[in-house]
Amino acid sequence: MDGSPLLAVRPASTDEVAAVVRACAAAGVPITARGAGSGLVGGPVPLGGGVVLSLDRLDHLEIDTANLCAVAGAGVVTGRLQEAAAAEGLMYPPDPASVDICTIGGNVACNSGGMSCLKYGVTADYVTGMTVVLADGSVLELGGKLRKRASGYRLMSLFIGSEGTLGIVTDVTLKLVPRPRSRSTALVGYRSIEDAAEGVRRLLVSGHFPSALELMDANALRLVAQELPSGFEPGLAALLIVEQDGSDQQQVVGQLAEIVELLAGADNRVAQSEAEREGIWRARRRFGHVLIAMRKNFFAEDVAVPISQIPEMTRRFTALADRLGITIATVGHMGDGNLHPTIVFSDEQRNLVGPAAAQIFRDALELGGSISAEHGLGALKRDYAELEHGARALDVMRGLKSMFDPRGLLNPHKVCPESPADDGFLERQPGWGAKLASGRDRSELGA
């Protein structure tokens, strides 16, 4: 598992992808499909060697306004799809933080979420059709532009989130929805994570349902301090970015005012213009850019816990950081419990990253959560899958893999554990784990 491929290919159509897969199948050569490499779990890293199949040239895009849908090649950048839909008065809601670089094929492979998933849902909620190249090079056409279908098994669901291990998705049909005419955004600051969580609880049981509800903890706020409004109270323990959308501006503004009152923050700022609204979101989206620009290394994670367990999970982040002498900065999608703790560390602390990540996985599971909310299992988390799903579920997953890919040629060594659950890939492969954890190595490793 040295990750050294024989070659890379860049097909420009489904037929060309199928031809490459057929040739690899005939020769018994592994294939790893690759999108933009913006994931967090090493999904596109060719651990089995063989051929890296880049899907970046599959970038055709059609906006079908009559059927409120889009047909996109796997290589279409998600932000480009959103812009094309917006130009027609429509919206593609899934909104990953990496929207400017991630691709539709990668979003489908990992069932990506994003900042709008509280109200609008994740990638799987918008896929109505797809073209898949199977392990033998045959082509499977599933679904289409229909929004409802109840005939036969839901085969598309097997490929969404399968990370290219069951087939290679080359073409996707996606639902679009009318674009909201109005949006209003606010910052709500807190002196404790517990206060923020209690505010969210009040909000979600009140009947209000915002379009976005994002969390940044104190360490994350320090990193993006230059992007926050001037005069914003220093020393806050948490910040929520809350947005409401709809068709009537006056109604949206009124609803946001009620939401902010329910959230009961210590320092509140409501955007008074589109420029201020964009500035608020820039603070959240710049988090990743700030990390990349730092001299230190970082390792970004993706776990989920029940909303009620968010304060306890963040307390565990703090205790872990204090014990190991590292920094953990956390952002997340507060409305659905999806947290992104980011370990910031020096070169001398690389050996701490694997154990720290493993502890985060175990803590999430202990609190009734998941080791992955929107980035998949890849290689990094595969050995923890049984702890979350159980041995019988893993047997079923292996059975599906064997049925679709009997020779194990599609993205090998990913998703399913290759041995009984133990200390995990990160702790058994400290060199590779530390390399994945380095911000400077992320493009090479597909993080």
XYZ file of C-alpha atoms in Angstrom:
447
model
C 0.000 0.000 0.000
C 2.620 2.541 -1.060
C 0.121 4.699 -2.952
C 2.253 4.731 -6.095
C 0.056 4.578 -9.219
C 1.156 3.158 -12.548
C -0.375 6.062 -14.436
C -3.132 8.680 -14.401
C -5.781 9.042 -17.098
C -8.240 11.882 -17.837
C -11.179 10.547 -19.851
C -13.647 13.072 -21.286
C -16.805 10.942 -21.526
C -18.615 7.993 -20.007
C -17.588 5.872 -22.983
C -13.934 6.696 -22.373
C -14.281 5.917 -18.652
C -15.867 2.576 -19.549
C -13.034 1.785 -21.967
C -10.416 2.476 -19.285
C -12.274 0.338 -16.750
C -12.623 -2.532 -19.233
C -8.885 -2.430 -19.950
C -8.061 -2.421 -16.240
C -10.502 -5.249 -15.574
C -8.893 -7.349 -18.311
C -5.443 -6.769 -16.833
C -6.514 -7.042 -13.172
C -5.298 -3.501 -12.450
C -6.866 -1.456 -9.606
C -8.602 1.848 -10.407
C -9.022 4.826 -8.100
C -11.439 7.500 -9.315
C -10.540 11.054 -8.320
C -12.457 14.302 -8.216
C -10.978 17.489 -6.741
C -9.303 15.787 -3.780
C -11.016 18.053 -1.227
C -12.117 15.272 1.138
C -10.725 14.548 4.593
C -10.286 10.757 4.677
C -7.861 9.895 1.886
C -10.608 8.620 -0.410
C -8.851 9.328 -3.737
C -5.394 8.159 -2.585
C -4.417 5.108 -4.744
C -3.433 2.792 -1.902
C -3.568 -0.201 -4.240
C -1.439 1.466 -6.912
C -2.793 0.888 -10.425
C -4.570 3.630 -12.360
C -5.790 6.989 -11.069
C -8.849 7.949 -13.100
C -9.411 11.694 -12.943
C -12.961 12.818 -13.708
C -12.150 16.517 -14.098
C -12.833 16.588 -17.849
C -16.394 15.297 -17.384
C -17.563 18.876 -16.947
C -20.667 19.129 -19.141
C -23.574 20.954 -17.504
C -27.208 21.463 -18.528
C -29.787 23.460 -16.565
C -33.264 22.161 -17.470
C -35.626 24.879 -16.259
C -38.735 23.076 -17.537
C -38.031 20.096 -15.285
C -36.330 22.019 -12.448
C -33.200 19.916 -12.665
C -29.582 19.893 -13.771
C -27.591 17.254 -15.600
C -23.947 17.481 -14.573
C -20.810 15.557 -15.355
C -18.914 14.194 -12.358
C -16.202 16.817 -12.856
C -18.477 19.855 -12.596
C -17.402 22.083 -9.709
C -20.306 22.471 -7.286
C -19.988 26.258 -7.188
C -20.282 26.400 -10.958
C -23.538 24.422 -10.797
C -24.880 26.767 -8.120
C -24.048 29.830 -10.218
C -25.627 28.349 -13.358
C -28.791 27.472 -11.443
C -28.941 30.945 -9.847
C -28.754 32.569 -13.277
C -32.064 30.829 -14.049
C -33.686 31.805 -10.745
C -33.077 28.328 -9.298
C -30.916 26.895 -6.535
C -28.875 23.757 -5.900
C -28.935 23.804 -2.077
C -26.107 21.449 -0.938
C -23.386 23.921 -0.012
C -20.069 22.401 1.189
C -17.489 24.849 2.543
C -15.226 23.729 -0.322
C -17.894 24.666 -2.887
C -15.379 26.555 -5.033
C -13.271 23.438 -5.656
C -15.247 20.279 -4.825
C -17.040 18.441 -7.629
C -20.446 16.879 -8.071
C -18.893 13.431 -8.502
C -17.049 13.787 -5.208
C -20.197 15.116 -3.513
C -22.105 12.022 -4.648
C -19.248 9.712 -3.656
C -19.301 11.032 -0.081
C -22.942 12.191 0.184
C -21.712 15.674 1.035
C -23.701 18.085 3.159
C -22.762 21.678 3.890
C -24.033 24.831 5.495
C -27.570 24.685 4.132
C -28.319 21.079 4.984
C -30.316 21.895 8.138
C -33.225 23.169 6.046
C -32.503 21.759 2.603
C -30.828 18.379 3.104
C -27.709 16.711 1.691
C -26.606 15.490 -1.737
C -28.680 12.291 -1.599
C -31.853 14.366 -1.284
C -31.261 15.880 -4.745
C -30.046 12.990 -6.901
C -32.767 11.690 -9.234
C -30.607 9.991 -11.853
C -27.062 8.852 -12.565
C -24.812 7.006 -14.988
C -22.456 4.495 -13.386
C -19.577 2.551 -14.891
C -19.382 -0.812 -13.136
C -16.230 -2.786 -12.334
C -16.392 -4.799 -15.574
C -16.712 -1.647 -17.697
C -20.427 -2.001 -18.360
C -22.609 1.096 -18.043
C -25.633 1.317 -15.749
C -28.246 4.038 -16.280
C -30.364 4.792 -13.221
C -33.287 7.182 -12.707
C -33.637 10.366 -14.717
C -35.467 13.683 -14.534
C -38.501 12.299 -12.710
C -38.898 13.556 -9.155
C -40.903 10.539 -7.999
C -40.317 6.903 -8.735
C -41.419 3.805 -6.822
C -40.559 0.989 -9.212
C -37.908 -1.459 -8.053
C -35.034 -1.251 -5.614
C -33.404 2.120 -4.916
C -30.127 1.234 -6.589
C -28.936 4.838 -6.768
C -28.764 4.923 -2.988
C -26.098 2.208 -3.042
C -23.738 4.369 -5.085
C -24.349 7.610 -3.167
C -21.767 7.597 -0.380
C -19.957 4.491 -1.671
C -16.755 6.474 -2.398
C -16.146 4.881 -5.784
C -15.859 1.362 -4.361
C -18.983 -0.057 -6.072
C -18.911 1.843 -9.361
C -17.724 5.093 -10.917
C -20.443 7.733 -11.240
C -19.868 9.788 -14.395
C -23.117 11.716 -14.849
C -25.693 12.944 -12.330
C -29.204 14.390 -12.605
C -30.008 16.710 -9.691
C -33.179 18.401 -8.487
C -33.173 22.184 -8.348
C -35.511 24.342 -6.269
C -36.714 27.937 -6.678
C -34.113 30.395 -5.443
C -35.241 32.343 -2.374
C -35.803 35.991 -3.184
C -34.660 37.183 0.239
C -32.031 36.247 2.814
C -31.175 37.759 6.161
C -28.162 36.822 8.296
C -27.007 37.443 11.857
C -24.105 36.720 14.204
C -25.018 35.584 17.708
C -22.207 35.351 20.267
C -22.083 33.359 23.529
C -19.943 33.139 26.610
C -20.229 29.321 26.694
C -20.923 26.454 24.320
C -23.673 25.353 26.699
C -25.463 28.686 26.223
C -25.214 28.288 22.456
C -26.581 24.744 22.594
C -29.467 25.813 24.806
C -30.277 28.633 22.402
C -30.348 26.187 19.505
C -32.618 23.845 21.470
C -35.078 26.674 22.123
C -34.993 27.660 18.488
C -35.574 24.220 17.001
C -38.547 23.432 19.256
C -40.121 26.850 18.622
C -41.223 26.031 15.089
C -38.625 28.243 13.407
C -36.409 26.497 10.890
C -33.499 28.633 9.667
C -31.759 27.904 6.394
C -28.348 27.784 8.089
C -27.039 27.584 11.647
C -23.245 27.478 11.882
C -20.992 27.211 14.944
C -17.500 28.596 15.524
C -15.781 28.044 18.876
C -13.294 30.366 20.601
C -10.224 28.889 18.886
C -11.854 29.148 15.465
C -12.880 32.739 16.213
C -9.305 33.665 17.054
C -8.176 32.333 13.697
C -10.697 34.436 11.731
C -10.713 37.457 14.044
C -9.782 39.802 11.210
C -12.922 38.805 9.302
C -15.380 39.522 12.150
C -17.265 42.833 12.458
C -15.308 45.570 14.247
C -16.148 45.889 17.913
C -17.456 42.360 18.212
C -17.067 41.288 21.850
C -13.668 39.630 22.382
C -13.325 36.487 24.429
C -16.554 34.842 23.310
C -16.640 31.055 23.715
C -18.865 30.453 20.704
C -20.499 32.163 17.787
C -23.535 31.154 15.751
C -24.117 32.337 12.207
C -27.838 32.087 11.541
C -29.610 32.753 8.270
C -33.252 32.808 7.263
C -34.536 32.848 3.702
C -37.873 33.079 1.927
C -39.880 34.873 -0.722
C -40.848 38.016 1.222
C -38.117 40.319 2.543
C -40.181 41.843 5.349
C -41.281 38.425 6.561
C -37.734 37.050 6.415
C -36.338 39.979 8.411
C -39.117 39.574 10.987
C -38.498 35.858 11.319
C -34.761 36.404 11.767
C -35.431 38.951 14.525
C -37.552 36.355 16.356
C -34.837 33.729 15.846
C -32.123 35.995 17.261
C -34.310 36.740 20.290
C -34.827 33.020 20.894
C -31.099 32.331 20.580
C -30.505 34.898 23.370
C -26.857 35.643 22.694
C -24.492 37.929 24.585
C -23.556 39.914 21.476
C -25.797 39.983 18.392
C -25.229 41.546 14.977
C -27.786 41.450 12.157
C -26.442 42.198 8.687
C -27.871 45.472 7.402
C -26.838 45.030 3.788
C -25.866 42.376 1.290
C -22.233 43.398 1.732
C -22.474 42.823 5.489
C -24.185 39.486 4.914
C -21.420 38.397 2.560
C -18.860 39.527 5.131
C -20.408 37.338 7.799
C -20.248 34.288 5.572
C -16.731 35.174 4.488
C -15.630 34.816 8.118
C -16.968 31.257 8.144
C -15.687 30.268 4.724
C -12.259 31.803 5.337
C -11.617 29.377 8.189
C -10.122 26.773 5.841
C -8.079 29.382 3.969
C -6.602 30.673 7.228
C -5.604 27.142 8.202
C -3.862 26.567 4.888
C -1.954 29.855 5.221
C -0.628 29.043 8.716
C 2.947 27.956 9.295
C 1.671 25.128 11.484
C 0.081 21.904 10.283
C -3.565 21.035 10.721
C -5.811 17.993 10.579
C -9.532 18.651 9.968
C -12.092 16.128 11.187
C -15.781 15.409 10.532
C -17.950 13.778 13.184
C -21.585 14.071 14.266
C -23.366 13.735 17.594
C -26.969 14.266 18.708
C -27.628 17.984 19.135
C -28.010 17.558 22.899
C -24.491 16.110 23.097
C -22.725 19.006 21.350
C -21.652 20.670 24.653
C -20.239 17.389 25.983
C -18.429 16.664 22.727
C -16.837 20.114 22.708
C -15.823 19.673 26.364
C -14.072 16.479 25.326
C -12.285 18.325 22.542
C -10.985 20.810 25.133
C -9.910 18.097 27.576
C -8.123 16.190 24.812
C -6.305 19.303 23.604
C -5.233 20.194 27.148
C -3.984 16.667 27.818
C -1.916 16.469 24.623
C -0.798 20.093 24.475
C -2.346 20.748 21.073
C -4.969 23.183 19.820
C -8.392 22.063 18.581
C -10.461 24.679 16.751
C -14.048 23.697 16.020
C -16.581 24.785 13.426
C -19.749 22.919 12.582
C -23.303 22.703 11.425
C -25.030 23.266 14.758
C -28.539 22.375 13.636
C -27.664 18.741 12.856
C -24.789 18.055 15.267
C -22.092 17.864 12.570
C -18.812 19.125 14.067
C -15.469 19.759 12.378
C -12.774 19.764 15.078
C -9.450 20.796 13.560
C -6.214 19.760 15.263
C -3.498 22.414 14.894
C -0.012 21.091 15.650
C 3.713 21.576 15.139
C 6.062 19.197 13.352
C 7.215 17.897 16.730
C 3.621 16.980 17.628
C 2.854 14.865 14.552
C 2.934 11.649 16.561
C 0.012 12.939 18.663
C -2.374 13.425 15.747
C -3.287 9.763 15.163
C -4.182 9.043 18.803
C -6.047 12.366 19.075
C -8.162 11.631 15.990
C -8.858 8.094 17.215
C -10.073 9.471 20.544
C -12.372 11.925 18.771
C -13.891 9.008 16.812
C -14.447 6.976 19.980
C -15.943 9.915 21.859
C -18.400 10.612 19.037
C -19.555 6.984 19.039
C -19.809 6.879 22.840
C -22.162 9.869 22.690
C -24.413 8.176 20.131
C -22.906 9.838 17.089
C -21.046 8.984 13.896
C -17.391 9.007 12.894
C -18.284 10.655 9.581
C -21.107 13.048 8.754
C -20.257 14.197 5.238
C -16.779 13.049 4.168
C -17.051 9.261 4.175
C -14.754 6.592 5.643
C -11.985 6.321 3.043
C -8.842 4.753 4.470
C -8.582 6.970 7.514
C -11.747 5.775 9.268
C -12.435 2.366 7.747
C -11.177 0.446 10.789
C -13.691 2.226 13.019
C -16.690 1.360 10.853
C -17.500 -1.798 12.779
C -17.551 0.109 16.062
C -20.302 2.289 14.624
C -22.290 -0.164 12.487
C -21.640 -3.582 14.020
C -20.201 -6.777 12.570
C -23.375 -7.891 10.771
C -23.759 -4.596 8.916
C -20.110 -4.785 7.854
C -20.720 -8.308 6.522
C -23.567 -6.946 4.405
C -21.361 -4.117 3.121
C -18.623 -6.574 2.185
C -21.225 -8.697 0.416
C -22.325 -5.707 -1.675
C -18.706 -4.909 -2.508
C -18.127 -8.517 -3.586
C -21.231 -8.497 -5.765
C -20.447 -5.235 -7.575
C -16.660 -5.593 -7.618
C -15.744 -9.282 -7.113
C -12.043 -8.732 -7.833
C -11.748 -5.695 -5.578
C -10.355 -3.398 -8.276
C -12.394 -0.250 -7.557
C -10.714 2.064 -5.023
C -9.219 -0.790 -2.988
C -8.471 -0.594 0.751
C -11.266 1.911 1.416
C -14.536 2.006 3.396
C -14.652 -1.605 4.670
C -12.178 -2.701 7.367
C -9.662 -5.269 6.189
C -9.245 -6.729 9.667
C -11.317 -6.868 12.872
C -11.769 -3.523 14.592
C -8.615 -2.534 16.465
C -6.704 0.659 17.169
C -7.366 1.829 13.642
C -5.524 2.807 10.506
C -4.140 6.048 11.907
C -2.459 4.295 14.800
C -1.212 1.338 12.763
C 0.173 3.556 9.980
C 1.687 6.487 11.893
C 3.814 7.732 8.996
C 0.930 7.865 6.519
C -1.438 9.213 9.141
C 0.930 12.030 10.040
C 1.439 12.839 6.363
C -2.305 13.048 5.818
C -2.494 15.314 8.850
C -0.081 17.823 7.361
C -1.699 20.843 5.758
C 1.220 21.013 3.335
C 0.565 17.482 2.066
C -3.189 17.706 1.561
C -3.237 18.140 -2.216
C -1.037 15.090 -2.681
C -3.179 12.953 -0.442
C -6.581 14.157 -1.514
C -7.514 15.758 1.801
